[in-house]
PDB file of C-alpha atoms in Angstrom:
ATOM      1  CA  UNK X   1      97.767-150.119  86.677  1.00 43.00           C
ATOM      2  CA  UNK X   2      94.393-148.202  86.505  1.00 40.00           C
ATOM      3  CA  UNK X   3      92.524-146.531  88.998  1.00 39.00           C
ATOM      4  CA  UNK X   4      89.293-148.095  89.684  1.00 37.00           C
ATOM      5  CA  UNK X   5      85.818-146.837  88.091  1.00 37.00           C
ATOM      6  CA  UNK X   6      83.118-144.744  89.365  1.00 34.00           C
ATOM      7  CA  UNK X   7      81.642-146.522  92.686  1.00 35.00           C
ATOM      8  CA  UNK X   8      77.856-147.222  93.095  1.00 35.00           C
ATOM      9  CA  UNK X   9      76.259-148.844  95.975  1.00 36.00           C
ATOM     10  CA  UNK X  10      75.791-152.580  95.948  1.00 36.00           C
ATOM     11  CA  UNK X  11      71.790-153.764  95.186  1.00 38.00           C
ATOM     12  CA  UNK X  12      69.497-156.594  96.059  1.00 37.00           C
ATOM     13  CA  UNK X  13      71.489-160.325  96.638  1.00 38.00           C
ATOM     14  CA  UNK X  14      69.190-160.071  99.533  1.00 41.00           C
ATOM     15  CA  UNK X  15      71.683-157.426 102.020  1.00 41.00           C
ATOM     16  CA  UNK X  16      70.695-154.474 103.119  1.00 42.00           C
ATOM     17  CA  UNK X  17      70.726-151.964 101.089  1.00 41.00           C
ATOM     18  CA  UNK X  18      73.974-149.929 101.732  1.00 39.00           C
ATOM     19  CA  UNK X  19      73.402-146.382 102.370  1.00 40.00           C
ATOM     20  CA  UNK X  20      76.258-144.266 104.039  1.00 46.00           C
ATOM     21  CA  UNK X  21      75.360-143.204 107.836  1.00 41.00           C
ATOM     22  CA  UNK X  22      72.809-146.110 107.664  1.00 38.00           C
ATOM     23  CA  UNK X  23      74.527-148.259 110.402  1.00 39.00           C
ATOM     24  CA  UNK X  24      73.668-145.527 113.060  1.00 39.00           C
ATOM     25  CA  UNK X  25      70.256-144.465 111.697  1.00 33.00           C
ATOM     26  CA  UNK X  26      68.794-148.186 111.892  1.00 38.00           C
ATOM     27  CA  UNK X  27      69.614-148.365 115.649  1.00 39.00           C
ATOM     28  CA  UNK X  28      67.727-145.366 116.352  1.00 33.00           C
ATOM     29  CA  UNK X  29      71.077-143.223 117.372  1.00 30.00           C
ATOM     30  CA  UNK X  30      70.722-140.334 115.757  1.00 36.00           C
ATOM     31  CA  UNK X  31      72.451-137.297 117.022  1.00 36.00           C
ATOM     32  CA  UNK X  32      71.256-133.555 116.897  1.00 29.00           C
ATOM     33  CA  UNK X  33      71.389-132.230 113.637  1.00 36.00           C
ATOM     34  CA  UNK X  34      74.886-130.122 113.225  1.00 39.00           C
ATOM     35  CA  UNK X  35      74.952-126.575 112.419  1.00 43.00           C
ATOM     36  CA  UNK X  36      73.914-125.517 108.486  1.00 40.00           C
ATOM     37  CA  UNK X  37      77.195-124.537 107.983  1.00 37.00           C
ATOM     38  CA  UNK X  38      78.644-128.026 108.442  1.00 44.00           C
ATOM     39  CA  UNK X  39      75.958-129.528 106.587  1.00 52.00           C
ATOM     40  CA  UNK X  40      75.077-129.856 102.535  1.00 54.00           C
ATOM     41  CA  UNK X  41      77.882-128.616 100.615  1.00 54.00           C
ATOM     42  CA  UNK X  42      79.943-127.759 104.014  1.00 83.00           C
ATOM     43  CA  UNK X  43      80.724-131.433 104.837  1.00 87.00           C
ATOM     44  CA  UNK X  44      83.107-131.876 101.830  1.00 87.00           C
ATOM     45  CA  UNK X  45      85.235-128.907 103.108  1.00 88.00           C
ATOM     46  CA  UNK X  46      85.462-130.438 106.279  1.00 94.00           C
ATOM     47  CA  UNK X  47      88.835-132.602 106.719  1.00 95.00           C
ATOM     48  CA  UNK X  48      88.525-136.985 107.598  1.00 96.00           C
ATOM     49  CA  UNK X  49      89.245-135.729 111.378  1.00 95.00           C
ATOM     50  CA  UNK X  50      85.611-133.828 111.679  1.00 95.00           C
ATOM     51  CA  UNK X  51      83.769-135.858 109.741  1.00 96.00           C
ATOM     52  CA  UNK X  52      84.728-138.838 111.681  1.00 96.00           C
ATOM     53  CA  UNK X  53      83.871-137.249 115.092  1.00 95.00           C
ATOM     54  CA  UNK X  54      80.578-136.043 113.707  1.00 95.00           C
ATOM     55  CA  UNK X  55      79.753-139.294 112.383  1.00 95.00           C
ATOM     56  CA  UNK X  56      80.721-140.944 115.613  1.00 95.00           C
ATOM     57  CA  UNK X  57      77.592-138.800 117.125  1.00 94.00           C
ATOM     58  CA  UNK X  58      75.377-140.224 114.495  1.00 93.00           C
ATOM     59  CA  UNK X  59      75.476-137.434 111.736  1.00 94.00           C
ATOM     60  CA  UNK X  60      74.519-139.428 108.874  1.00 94.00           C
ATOM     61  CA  UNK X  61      75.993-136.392 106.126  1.00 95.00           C
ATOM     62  CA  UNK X  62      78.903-136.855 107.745  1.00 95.00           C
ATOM     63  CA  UNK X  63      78.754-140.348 106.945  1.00 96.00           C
ATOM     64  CA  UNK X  64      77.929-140.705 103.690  1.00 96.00           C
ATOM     65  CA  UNK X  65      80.857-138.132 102.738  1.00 96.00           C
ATOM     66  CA  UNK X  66      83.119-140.467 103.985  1.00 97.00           C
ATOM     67  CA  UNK X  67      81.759-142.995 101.914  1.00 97.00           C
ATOM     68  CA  UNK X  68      81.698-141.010  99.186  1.00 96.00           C
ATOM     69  CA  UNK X  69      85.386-139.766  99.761  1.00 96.00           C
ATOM     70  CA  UNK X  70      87.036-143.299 100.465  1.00 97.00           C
ATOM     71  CA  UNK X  71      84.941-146.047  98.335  1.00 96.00           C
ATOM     72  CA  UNK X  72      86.875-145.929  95.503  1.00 95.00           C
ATOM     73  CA  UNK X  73      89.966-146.411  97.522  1.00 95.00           C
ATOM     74  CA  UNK X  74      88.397-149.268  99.167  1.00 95.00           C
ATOM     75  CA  UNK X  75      86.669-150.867  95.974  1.00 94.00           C
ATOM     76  CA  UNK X  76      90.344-150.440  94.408  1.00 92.00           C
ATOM     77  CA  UNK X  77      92.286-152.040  97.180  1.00 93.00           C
ATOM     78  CA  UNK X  78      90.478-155.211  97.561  1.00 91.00           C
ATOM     79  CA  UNK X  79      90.389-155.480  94.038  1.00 91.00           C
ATOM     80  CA  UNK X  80      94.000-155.610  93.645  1.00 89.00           C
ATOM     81  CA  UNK X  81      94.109-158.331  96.671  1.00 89.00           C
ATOM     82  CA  UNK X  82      91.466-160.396  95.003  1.00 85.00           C
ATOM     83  CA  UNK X  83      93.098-159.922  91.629  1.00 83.00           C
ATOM     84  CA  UNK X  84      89.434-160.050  90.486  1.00 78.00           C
ATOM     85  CA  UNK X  85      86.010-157.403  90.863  1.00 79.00           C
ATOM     86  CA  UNK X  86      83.644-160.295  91.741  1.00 78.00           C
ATOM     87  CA  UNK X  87      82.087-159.871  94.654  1.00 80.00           C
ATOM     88  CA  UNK X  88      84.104-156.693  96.102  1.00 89.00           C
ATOM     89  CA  UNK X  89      81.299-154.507  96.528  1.00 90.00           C
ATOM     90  CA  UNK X  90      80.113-156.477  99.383  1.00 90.00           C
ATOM     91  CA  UNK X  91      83.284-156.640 100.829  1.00 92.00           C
ATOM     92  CA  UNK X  92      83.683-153.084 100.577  1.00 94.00           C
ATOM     93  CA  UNK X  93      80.009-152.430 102.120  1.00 93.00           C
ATOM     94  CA  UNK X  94      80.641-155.023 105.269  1.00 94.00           C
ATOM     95  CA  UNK X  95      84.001-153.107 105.529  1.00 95.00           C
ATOM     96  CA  UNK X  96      82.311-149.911 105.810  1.00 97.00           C
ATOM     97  CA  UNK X  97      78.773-151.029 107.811  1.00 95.00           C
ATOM     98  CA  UNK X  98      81.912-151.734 109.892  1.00 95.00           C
ATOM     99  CA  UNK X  99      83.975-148.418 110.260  1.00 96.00           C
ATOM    100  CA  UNK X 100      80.890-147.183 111.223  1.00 96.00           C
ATOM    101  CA  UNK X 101      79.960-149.407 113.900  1.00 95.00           C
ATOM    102  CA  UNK X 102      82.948-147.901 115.316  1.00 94.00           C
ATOM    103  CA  UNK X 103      83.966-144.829 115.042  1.00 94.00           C
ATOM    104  CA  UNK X 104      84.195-144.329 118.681  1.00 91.00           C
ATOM    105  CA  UNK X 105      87.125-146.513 118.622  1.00 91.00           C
ATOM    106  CA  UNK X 106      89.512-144.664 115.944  1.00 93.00           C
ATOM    107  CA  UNK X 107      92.449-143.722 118.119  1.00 92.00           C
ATOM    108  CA  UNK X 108      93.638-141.268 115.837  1.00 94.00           C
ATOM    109  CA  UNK X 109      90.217-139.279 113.747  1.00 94.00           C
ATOM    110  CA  UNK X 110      92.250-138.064 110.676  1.00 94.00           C
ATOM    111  CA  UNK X 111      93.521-141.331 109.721  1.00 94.00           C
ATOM    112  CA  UNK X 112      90.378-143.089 108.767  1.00 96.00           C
ATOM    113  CA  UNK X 113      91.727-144.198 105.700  1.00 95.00           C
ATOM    114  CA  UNK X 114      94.321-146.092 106.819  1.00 93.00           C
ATOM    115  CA  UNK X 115      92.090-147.547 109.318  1.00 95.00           C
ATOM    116  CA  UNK X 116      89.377-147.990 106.673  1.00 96.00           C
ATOM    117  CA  UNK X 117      92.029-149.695 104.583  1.00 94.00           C
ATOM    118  CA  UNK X 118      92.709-152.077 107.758  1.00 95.00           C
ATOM    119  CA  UNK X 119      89.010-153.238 107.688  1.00 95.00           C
ATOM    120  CA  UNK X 120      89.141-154.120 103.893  1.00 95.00           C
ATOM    121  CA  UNK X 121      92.256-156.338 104.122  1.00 94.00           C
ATOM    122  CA  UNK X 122      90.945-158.067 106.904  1.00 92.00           C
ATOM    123  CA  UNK X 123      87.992-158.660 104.935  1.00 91.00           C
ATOM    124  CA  UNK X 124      89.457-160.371 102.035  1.00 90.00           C
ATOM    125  CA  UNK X 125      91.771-161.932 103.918  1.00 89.00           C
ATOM    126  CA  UNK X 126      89.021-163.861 105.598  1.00 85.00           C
ATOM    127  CA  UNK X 127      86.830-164.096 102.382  1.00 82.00           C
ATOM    128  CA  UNK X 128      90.411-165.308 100.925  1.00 80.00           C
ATOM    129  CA  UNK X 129      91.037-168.029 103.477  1.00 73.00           C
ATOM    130  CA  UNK X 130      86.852-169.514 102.867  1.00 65.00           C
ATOM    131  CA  UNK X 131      87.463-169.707  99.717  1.00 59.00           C
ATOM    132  CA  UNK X 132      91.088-171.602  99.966  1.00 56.00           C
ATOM    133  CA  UNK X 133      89.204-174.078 102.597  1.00 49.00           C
ATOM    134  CA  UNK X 134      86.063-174.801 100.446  1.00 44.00           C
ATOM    135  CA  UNK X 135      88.704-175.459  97.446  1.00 49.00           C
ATOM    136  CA  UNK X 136      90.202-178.075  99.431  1.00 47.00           C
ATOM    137  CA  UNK X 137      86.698-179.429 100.802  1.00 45.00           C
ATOM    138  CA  UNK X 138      85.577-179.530  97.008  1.00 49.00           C
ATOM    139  CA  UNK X 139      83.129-177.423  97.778  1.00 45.00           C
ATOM    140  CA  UNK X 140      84.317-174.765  95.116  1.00 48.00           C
ATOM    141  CA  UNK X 141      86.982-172.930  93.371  1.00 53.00           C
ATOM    142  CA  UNK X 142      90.656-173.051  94.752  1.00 49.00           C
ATOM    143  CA  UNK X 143      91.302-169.684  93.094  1.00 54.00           C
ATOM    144  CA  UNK X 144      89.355-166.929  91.134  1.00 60.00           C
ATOM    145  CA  UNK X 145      90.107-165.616  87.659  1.00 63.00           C
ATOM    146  CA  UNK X 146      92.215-163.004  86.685  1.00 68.00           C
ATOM    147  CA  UNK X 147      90.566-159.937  86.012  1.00 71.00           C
ATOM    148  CA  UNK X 148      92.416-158.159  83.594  1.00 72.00           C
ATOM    149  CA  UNK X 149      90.060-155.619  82.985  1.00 71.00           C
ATOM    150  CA  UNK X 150      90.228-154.776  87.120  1.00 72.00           C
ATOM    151  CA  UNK X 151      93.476-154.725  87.195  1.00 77.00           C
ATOM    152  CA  UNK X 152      95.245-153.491  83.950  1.00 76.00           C
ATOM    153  CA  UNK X 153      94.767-150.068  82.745  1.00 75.00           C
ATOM    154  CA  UNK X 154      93.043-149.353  79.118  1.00 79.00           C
ATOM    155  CA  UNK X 155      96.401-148.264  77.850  1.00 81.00           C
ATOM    156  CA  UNK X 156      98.405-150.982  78.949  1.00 79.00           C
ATOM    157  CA  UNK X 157     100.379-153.311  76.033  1.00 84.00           C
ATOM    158  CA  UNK X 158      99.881-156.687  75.439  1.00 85.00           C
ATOM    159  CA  UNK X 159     102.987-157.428  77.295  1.00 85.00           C
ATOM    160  CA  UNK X 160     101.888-155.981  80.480  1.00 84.00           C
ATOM    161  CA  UNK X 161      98.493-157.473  80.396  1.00 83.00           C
ATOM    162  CA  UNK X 162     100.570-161.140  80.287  1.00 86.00           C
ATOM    163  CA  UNK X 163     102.748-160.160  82.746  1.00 85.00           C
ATOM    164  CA  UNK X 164     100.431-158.977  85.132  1.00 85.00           C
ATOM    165  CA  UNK X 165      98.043-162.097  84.356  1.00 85.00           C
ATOM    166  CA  UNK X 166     100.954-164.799  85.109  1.00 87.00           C
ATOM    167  CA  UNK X 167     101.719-162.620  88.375  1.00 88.00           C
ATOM    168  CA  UNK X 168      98.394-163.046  89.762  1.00 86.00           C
ATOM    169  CA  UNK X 169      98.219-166.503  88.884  1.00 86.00           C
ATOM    170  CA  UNK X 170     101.243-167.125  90.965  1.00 88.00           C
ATOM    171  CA  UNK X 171     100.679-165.290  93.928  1.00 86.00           C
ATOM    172  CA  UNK X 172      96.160-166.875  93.692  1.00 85.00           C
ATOM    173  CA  UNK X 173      98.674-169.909  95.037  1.00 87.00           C
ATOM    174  CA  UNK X 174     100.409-168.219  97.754  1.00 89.00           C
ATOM    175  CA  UNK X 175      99.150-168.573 101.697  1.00 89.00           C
ATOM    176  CA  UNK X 176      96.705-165.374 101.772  1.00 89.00           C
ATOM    177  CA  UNK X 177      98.931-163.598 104.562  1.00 92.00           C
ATOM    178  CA  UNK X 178     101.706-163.740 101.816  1.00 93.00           C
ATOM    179  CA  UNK X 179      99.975-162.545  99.141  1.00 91.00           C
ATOM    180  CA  UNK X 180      98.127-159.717 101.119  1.00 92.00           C
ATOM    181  CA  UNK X 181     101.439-158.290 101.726  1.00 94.00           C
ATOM    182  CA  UNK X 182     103.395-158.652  98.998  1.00 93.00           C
ATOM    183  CA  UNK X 183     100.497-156.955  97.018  1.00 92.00           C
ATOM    184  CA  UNK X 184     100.132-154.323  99.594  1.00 92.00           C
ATOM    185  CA  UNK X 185     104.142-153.261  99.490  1.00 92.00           C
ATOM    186  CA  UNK X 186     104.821-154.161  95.664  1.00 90.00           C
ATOM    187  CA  UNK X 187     101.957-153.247  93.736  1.00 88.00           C
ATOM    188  CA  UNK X 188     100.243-150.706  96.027  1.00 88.00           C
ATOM    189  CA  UNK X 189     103.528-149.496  97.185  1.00 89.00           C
ATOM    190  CA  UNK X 190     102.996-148.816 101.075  1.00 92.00           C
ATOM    191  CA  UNK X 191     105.893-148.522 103.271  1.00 93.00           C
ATOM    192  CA  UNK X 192     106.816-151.716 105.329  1.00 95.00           C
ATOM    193  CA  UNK X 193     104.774-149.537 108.624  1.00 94.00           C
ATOM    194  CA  UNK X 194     101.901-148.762 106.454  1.00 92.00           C
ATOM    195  CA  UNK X 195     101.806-152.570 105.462  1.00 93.00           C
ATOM    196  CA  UNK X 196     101.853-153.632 108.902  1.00 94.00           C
ATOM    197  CA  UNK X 197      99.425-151.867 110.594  1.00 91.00           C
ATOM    198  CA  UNK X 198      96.621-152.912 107.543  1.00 91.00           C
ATOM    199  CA  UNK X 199      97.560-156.191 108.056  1.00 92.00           C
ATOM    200  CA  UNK X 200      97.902-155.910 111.799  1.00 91.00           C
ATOM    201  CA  UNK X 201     101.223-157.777 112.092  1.00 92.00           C
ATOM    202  CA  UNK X 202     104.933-156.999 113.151  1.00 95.00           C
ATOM    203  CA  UNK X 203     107.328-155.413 111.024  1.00 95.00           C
ATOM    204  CA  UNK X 204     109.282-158.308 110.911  1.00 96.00           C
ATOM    205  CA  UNK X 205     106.326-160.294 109.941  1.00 96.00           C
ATOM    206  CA  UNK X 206     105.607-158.359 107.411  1.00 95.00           C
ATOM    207  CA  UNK X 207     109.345-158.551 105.866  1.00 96.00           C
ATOM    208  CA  UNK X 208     109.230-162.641 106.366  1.00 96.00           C
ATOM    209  CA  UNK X 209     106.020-162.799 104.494  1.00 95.00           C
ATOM    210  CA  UNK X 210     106.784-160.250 101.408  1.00 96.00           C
ATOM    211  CA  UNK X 211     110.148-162.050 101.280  1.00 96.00           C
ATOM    212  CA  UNK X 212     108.920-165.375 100.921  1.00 95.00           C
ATOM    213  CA  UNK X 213     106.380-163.886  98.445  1.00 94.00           C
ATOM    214  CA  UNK X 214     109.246-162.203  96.310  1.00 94.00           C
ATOM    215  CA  UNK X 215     111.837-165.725  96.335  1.00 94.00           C
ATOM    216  CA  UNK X 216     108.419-167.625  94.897  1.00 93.00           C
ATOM    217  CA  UNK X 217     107.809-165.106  92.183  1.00 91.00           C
ATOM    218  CA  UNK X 218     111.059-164.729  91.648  1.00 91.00           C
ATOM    219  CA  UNK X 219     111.553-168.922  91.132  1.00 90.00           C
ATOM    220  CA  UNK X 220     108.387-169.389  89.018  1.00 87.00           C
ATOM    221  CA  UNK X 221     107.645-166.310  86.777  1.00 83.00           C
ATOM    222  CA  UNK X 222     108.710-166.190  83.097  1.00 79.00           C
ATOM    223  CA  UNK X 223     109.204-163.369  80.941  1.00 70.00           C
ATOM    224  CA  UNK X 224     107.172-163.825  77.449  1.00 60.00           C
ATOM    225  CA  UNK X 225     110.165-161.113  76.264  1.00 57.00           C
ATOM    226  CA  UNK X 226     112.963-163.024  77.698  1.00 52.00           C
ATOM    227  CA  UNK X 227     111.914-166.260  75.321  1.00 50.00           C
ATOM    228  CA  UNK X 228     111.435-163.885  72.219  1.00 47.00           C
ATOM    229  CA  UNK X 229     114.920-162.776  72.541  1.00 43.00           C
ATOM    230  CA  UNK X 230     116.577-166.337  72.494  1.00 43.00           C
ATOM    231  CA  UNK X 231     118.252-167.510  69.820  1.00 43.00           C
TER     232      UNK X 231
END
């Protein structure tokens, strides 16, 4: 599956407007400038470790190279949970107006992504969850449409665009927790930890809920192949 494109900031839908480092700036807690030499071109030397402790004092070039370094991770992992682009930009901008708001409380500096990555999942798993409830209200869609074009790289056959189209059409009717997981470990590929911690859960959790995923899939998807092949 392909990588995500080049990231831009979201515009208008009446947000703010999201600018890296802007979460600090607007509430007037600005630190001292840093030094030159970690500044400009310096910051993208600097390792996730640094740039989060500098943009836990307010440094907003500190900020916005985190941005820059991790939104197309971010924009790529919720659109592989959503199984659709609509709408992940804001996600993606709440998720990081978030990070920033609290910096102060990453345990552990140099792994911001992962934490990042936490933020996002919880994110669509909430946006998820509306969505399933105003379904059932009537009060809008149960389920979103496939994006191929998201999810499917340029290069990829017919036969993988179907298969990957009938998988996420499955798994749109799967409990969100279940579907976050399985996505998480199967198509993203994280380790069982790695899966836990993003979705905040046990490891045994986590197994229950990627199992039950797997035994539904496994029941209810058809190969296209499989019927070509018959007699």
């Amino acid at each position: 599956m392909g990588e995500s494109g080049p990231v831009s900031a979201p515009e208008g839908r009446g947000r703010r407007e999201v600018l890296p480092g802007r979460a600090r700036a607007d509430d007037g807690r600005r630190s001292v400038a840093s030094a030159p030499a970690e500044r400009g071109a310096g910051l993208t030397e600097l390792p996730d470790a640094q740039l989060v402790v500098l943009g836990a004092r307010g440094d907003v070039g500190a900020l916005e190279q985190l941005y820059r370094r991790h939104a197309a991770f971010a924009i790529h992992l919720a659109t592989r949970i959503e199984g659709s682009a609509r709408d992940v930009e804001d996600i993606v901008h709440d998720a990081f107006l978030r990070a920033f708001e609290r910096l102060g409380d990453l345990v552990d500096p140099a792994a911001f992504r992962a934490w990042l990555g936490s933020i996002v999942v919880h994110k669509v798993r909430s946006r998820m969850r509306r969505a399933r409830l105003l379904g059932l209200l009537g009060m809008g869609k149960s389920s979103e449409p496939v994006d191929l074009d998201a999810l499917a790289s340029p290069a990829a056959s017919p036969h993988t665009r179907a298969q990957i189209a009938q998988i996420y059409a499955l798994i749109q009717t799967l409990p969100a927790d279940e579907r976050i997981a399985w996505i998480l470990r199967s198509v993203e590929g994280h380790d069982l930890e790695t899966v836990a911690q993003m979705t905040g859960c046990s490891l045994a959790t986590v197994k229950r809920r990627i199992s039950r995923a797997q035994q539904f899939l496994d029941g209810h998807f058809v190969d296209p192949t499989h019927n070509e092949a018959s007699p």
